[in-house]
Coordinates of C-alpha atoms in Angstrom, one line a residue:
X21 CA 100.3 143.7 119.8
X22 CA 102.7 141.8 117.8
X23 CA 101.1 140.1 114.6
X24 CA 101.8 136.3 114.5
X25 CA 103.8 135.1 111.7
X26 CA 101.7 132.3 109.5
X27 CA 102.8 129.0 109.8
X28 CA 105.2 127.1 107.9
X29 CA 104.3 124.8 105.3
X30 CA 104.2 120.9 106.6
X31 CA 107.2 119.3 106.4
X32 CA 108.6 116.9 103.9
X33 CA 109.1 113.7 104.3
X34 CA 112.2 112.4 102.3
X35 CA 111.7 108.3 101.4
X36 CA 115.3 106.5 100.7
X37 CA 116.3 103.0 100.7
X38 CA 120.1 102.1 99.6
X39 CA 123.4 104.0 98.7
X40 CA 126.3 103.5 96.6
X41 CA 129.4 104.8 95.4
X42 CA 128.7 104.8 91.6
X43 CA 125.4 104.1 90.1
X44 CA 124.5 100.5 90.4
X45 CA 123.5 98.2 86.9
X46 CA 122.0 95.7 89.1
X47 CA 119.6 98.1 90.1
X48 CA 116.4 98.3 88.2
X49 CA 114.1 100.0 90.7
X50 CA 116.6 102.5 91.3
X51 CA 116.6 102.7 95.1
X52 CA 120.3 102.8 95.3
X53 CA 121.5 106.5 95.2
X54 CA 124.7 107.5 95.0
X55 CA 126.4 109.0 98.2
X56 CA 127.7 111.9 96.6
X57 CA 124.2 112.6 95.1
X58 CA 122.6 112.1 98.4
X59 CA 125.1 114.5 100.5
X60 CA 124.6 117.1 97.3
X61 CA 120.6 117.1 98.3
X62 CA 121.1 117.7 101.7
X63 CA 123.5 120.5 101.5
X64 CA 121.2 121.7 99.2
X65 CA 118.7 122.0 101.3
X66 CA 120.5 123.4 104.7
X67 CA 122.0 126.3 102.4
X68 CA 118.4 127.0 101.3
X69 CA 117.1 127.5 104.9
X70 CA 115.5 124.4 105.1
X71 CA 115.3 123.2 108.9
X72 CA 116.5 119.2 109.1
X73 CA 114.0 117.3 111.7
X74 CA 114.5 114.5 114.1
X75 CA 111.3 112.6 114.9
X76 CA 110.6 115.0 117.9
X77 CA 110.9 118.1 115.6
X78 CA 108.2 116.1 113.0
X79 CA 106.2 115.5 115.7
X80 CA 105.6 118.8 117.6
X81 CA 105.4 119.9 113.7
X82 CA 102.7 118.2 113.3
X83 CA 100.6 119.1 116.4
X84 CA 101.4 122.3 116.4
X85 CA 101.5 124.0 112.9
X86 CA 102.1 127.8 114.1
X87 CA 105.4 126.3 115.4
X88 CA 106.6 124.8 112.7
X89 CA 109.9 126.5 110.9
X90 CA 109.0 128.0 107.3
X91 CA 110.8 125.4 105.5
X92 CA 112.0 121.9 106.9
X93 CA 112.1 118.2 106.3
X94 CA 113.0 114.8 107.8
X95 CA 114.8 112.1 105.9
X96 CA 113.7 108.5 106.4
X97 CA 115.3 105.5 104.9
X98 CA 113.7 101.8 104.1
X99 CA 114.9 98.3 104.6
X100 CA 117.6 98.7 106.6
X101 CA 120.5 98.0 103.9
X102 CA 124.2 97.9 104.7
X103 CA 124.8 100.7 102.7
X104 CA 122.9 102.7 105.2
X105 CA 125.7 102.6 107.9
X106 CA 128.7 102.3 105.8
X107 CA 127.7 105.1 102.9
X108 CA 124.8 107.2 104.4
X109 CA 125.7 107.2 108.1
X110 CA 128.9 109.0 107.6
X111 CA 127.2 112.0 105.1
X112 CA 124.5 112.2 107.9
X113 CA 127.2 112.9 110.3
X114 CA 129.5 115.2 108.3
X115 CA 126.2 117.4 107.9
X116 CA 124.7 117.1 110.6
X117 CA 121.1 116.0 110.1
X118 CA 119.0 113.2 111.4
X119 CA 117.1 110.0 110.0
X120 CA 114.6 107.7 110.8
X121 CA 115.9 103.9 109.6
X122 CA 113.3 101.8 108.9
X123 CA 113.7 97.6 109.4
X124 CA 112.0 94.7 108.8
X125 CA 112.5 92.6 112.4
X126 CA 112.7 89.4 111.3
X127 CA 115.3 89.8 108.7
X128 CA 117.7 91.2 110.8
X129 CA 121.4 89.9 109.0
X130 CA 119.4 88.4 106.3
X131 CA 119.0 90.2 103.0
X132 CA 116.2 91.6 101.0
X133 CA 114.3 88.4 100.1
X134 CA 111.6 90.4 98.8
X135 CA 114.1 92.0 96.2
X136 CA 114.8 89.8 92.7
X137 CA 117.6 92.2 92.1
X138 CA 119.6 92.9 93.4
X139 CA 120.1 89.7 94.6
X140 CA 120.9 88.8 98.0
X141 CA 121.7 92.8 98.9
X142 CA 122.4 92.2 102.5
X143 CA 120.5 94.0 105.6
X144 CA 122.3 95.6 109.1
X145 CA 122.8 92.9 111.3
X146 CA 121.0 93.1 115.4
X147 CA 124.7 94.3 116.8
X148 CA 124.8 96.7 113.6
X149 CA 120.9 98.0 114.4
X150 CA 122.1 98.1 118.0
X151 CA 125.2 100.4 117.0
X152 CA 123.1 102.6 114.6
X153 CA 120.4 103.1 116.7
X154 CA 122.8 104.8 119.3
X155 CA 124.3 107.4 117.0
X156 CA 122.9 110.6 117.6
X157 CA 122.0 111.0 113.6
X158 CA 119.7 107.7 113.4
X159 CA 116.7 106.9 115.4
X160 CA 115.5 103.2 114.6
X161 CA 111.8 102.3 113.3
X162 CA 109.1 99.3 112.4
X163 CA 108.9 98.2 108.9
X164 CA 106.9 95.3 109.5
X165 CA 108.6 91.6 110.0
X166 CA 109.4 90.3 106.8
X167 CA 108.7 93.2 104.5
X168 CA 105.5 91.9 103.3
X169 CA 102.2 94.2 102.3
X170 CA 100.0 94.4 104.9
X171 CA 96.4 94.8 102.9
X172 CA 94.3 92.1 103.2
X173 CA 96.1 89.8 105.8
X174 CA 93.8 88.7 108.8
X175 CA 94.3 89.4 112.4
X176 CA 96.7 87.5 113.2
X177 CA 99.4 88.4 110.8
X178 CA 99.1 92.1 111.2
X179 CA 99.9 91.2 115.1
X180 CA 103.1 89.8 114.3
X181 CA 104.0 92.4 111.4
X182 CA 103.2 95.7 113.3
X183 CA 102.7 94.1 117.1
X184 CA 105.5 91.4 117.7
X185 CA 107.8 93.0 115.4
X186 CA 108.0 95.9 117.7
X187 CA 108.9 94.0 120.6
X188 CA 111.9 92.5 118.4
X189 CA 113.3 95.3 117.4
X190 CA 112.9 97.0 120.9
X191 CA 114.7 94.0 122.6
X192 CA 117.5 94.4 120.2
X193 CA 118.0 98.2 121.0
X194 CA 116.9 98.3 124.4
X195 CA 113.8 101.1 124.4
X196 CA 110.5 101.2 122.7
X197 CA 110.4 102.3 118.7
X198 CA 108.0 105.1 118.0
X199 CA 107.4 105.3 114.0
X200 CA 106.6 102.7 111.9
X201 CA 106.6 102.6 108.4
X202 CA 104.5 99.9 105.8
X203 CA 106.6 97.4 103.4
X204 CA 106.1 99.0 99.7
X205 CA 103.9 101.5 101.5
X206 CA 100.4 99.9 101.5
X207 CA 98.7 99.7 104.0
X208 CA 94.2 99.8 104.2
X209 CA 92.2 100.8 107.1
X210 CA 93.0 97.4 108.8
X211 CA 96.8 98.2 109.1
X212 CA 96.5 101.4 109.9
X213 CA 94.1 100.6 112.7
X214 CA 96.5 98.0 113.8
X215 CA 99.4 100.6 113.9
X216 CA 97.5 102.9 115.9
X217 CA 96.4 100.3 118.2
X218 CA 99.9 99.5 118.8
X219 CA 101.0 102.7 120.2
X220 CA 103.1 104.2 117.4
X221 CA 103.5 107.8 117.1
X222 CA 103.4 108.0 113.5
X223 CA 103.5 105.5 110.6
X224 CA 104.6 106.3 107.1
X225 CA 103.2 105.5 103.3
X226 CA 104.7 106.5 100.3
X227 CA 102.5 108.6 98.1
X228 CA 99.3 108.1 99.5
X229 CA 97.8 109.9 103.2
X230 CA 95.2 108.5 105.3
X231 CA 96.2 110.9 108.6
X232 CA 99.0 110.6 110.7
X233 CA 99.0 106.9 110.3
X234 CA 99.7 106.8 106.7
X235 CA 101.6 110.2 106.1
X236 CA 102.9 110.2 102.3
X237 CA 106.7 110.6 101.4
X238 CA 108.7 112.2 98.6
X239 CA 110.9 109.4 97.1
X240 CA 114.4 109.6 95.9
X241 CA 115.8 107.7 93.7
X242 CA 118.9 106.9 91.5
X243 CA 117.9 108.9 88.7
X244 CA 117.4 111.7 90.6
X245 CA 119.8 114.8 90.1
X246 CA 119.7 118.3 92.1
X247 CA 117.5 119.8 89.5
X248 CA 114.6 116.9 89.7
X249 CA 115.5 116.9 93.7
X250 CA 114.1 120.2 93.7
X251 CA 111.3 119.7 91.8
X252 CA 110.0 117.2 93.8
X253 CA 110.4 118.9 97.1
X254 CA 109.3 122.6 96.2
X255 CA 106.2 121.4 94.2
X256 CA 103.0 121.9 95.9
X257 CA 101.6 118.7 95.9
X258 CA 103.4 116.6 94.4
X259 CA 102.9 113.5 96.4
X260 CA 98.9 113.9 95.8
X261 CA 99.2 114.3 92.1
X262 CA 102.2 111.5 91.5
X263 CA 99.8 109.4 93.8
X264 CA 96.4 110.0 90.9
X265 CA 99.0 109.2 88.2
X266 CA 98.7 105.5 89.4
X267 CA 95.1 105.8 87.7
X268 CA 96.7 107.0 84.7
X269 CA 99.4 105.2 83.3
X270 CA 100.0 106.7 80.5
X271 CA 100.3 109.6 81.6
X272 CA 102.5 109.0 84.8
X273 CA 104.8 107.6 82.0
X274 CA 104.8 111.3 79.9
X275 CA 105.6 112.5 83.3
X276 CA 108.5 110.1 84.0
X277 CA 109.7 111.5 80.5
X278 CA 109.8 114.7 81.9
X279 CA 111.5 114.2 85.0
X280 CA 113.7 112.1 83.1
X281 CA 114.8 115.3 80.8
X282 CA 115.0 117.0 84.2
X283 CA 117.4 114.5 85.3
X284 CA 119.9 114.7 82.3
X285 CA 120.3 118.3 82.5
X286 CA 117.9 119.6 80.2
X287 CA 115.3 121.0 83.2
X288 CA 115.3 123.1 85.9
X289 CA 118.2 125.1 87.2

């Protein structure tokens, strides 16, 4: 008899939200990363073994862990930023792995209003969602209407935010969207109920996991180099313990020191 292999370990779930060509100073939650940067961590990752997922590959991941390859990952991106089609789009391409694109319906060829800087940072417009979501590299999701955070809001609202916003973003595209991801990444037993009610496959948090609802995500950001890129993925954990560092200000802050000598060369190789 022929001994099963062990499973792979779950797969992780890269978080971005803009690109640029050269670090932005306008910037000051870095969510901008540099092209370059992000093409670097993917490559990265291929040459390491590490399988790239599209949402079908998550998903039979996740139902059926003796499946799942040793090590692999699936990149998701928020808001729904020009930069996505114009900077990451063509990198996605050139190496050949998928993304889920996450958009708030309702601000469709707006910008990110929620944003105080950058100012007005402009969002993919319904043809430009419509062209995206066609590319074989980009499958388009939910992130809520108008990027609000969902805790706390009655009935009513989450119908529109999670519900109505669905059928928006379907009309533009043509087909049902399956994943949905929460503005910020909050989300409370309300939303995720609503999320579930609405049929999605999967719904995504950031640091935080309340079952396949509210999976938790790995950010990238600006500041991040290959070294701290590596950290972060190949760290056992790390989503759980960055998430209890929320308790512990102080703390999280000696930890950002850290990652932030990791980031000018002085860390990991």
């Amino acid at each position: 008899m022929t001994e099963k292999s062990a499973p792979g370990r779950p797969p992780v779930v890269l978080m971005y939200h803009g690109f640029c060509e050269q670090r932005r100073d306008d910037d000051p939650e870095n969510l901008f990363v540099e092209v370059d940067r992000f093409e670097e961590q993917l490559r990265w990752l291929l040459g390491q073994g590490w399988a790239a997922l599209d949402l079908d590959g998550y998903l039979a991941a996740l139902a059926d862990p003796s499946r799942r390859p040793r090590r692999s990952f699936l990149v998701t991106i928020d808001d729904g930023f020009t930069s996505v089609l114009h900077l990451a789009v063509p990198v996605l391409e050139r190496v050949g792995v998928p993304a889920l694109l996450y958009v708030p319906s309702d601000l469709a060829g707006s910008t990110a209003s929620w944003l105080p800087r950058p100012a007005d940072e402009p969002l993919l417009d319904p043809e430009e969602l419509r062209h995206v979501h066609a590319l074989p590299v980009v499958e388009l999701g939910v992130h809520g209407a108008d990027h609000r955070d969902l805790r706390g809001v009655g009935t009513a609202v989450l119908d529109h935010q999670v519900r109505r916003a669905h059928d928006v973003l379907a009309d533009v595209v043509g087909e049902p969207l399956r994943s949905f991801a929460y503005p910020f990444g909050a989300h409370d037993a309300a939303a995720r109920d609503a999320v579930a009610g609405a049929g999605y496959d999967v719904a995504f948090s950031v640091f935080d996991d309340a079952g396949p609802h509210a999976v938790s995500r790995v950010d990238v950001n600006a500041t991040d180099t290959l070294a701290s890129f590596r950290l972060k993925v190949q760290l056992p954990g790390y989503r759980t313990w960055w998430a209890a560092l929320d308790r512990a200000p102080l703390v999280r802050r000696g930890v950002r020191a850290a990652l932030t000598a990791v980031n000018s060369g002085r860390g990991i190789r």
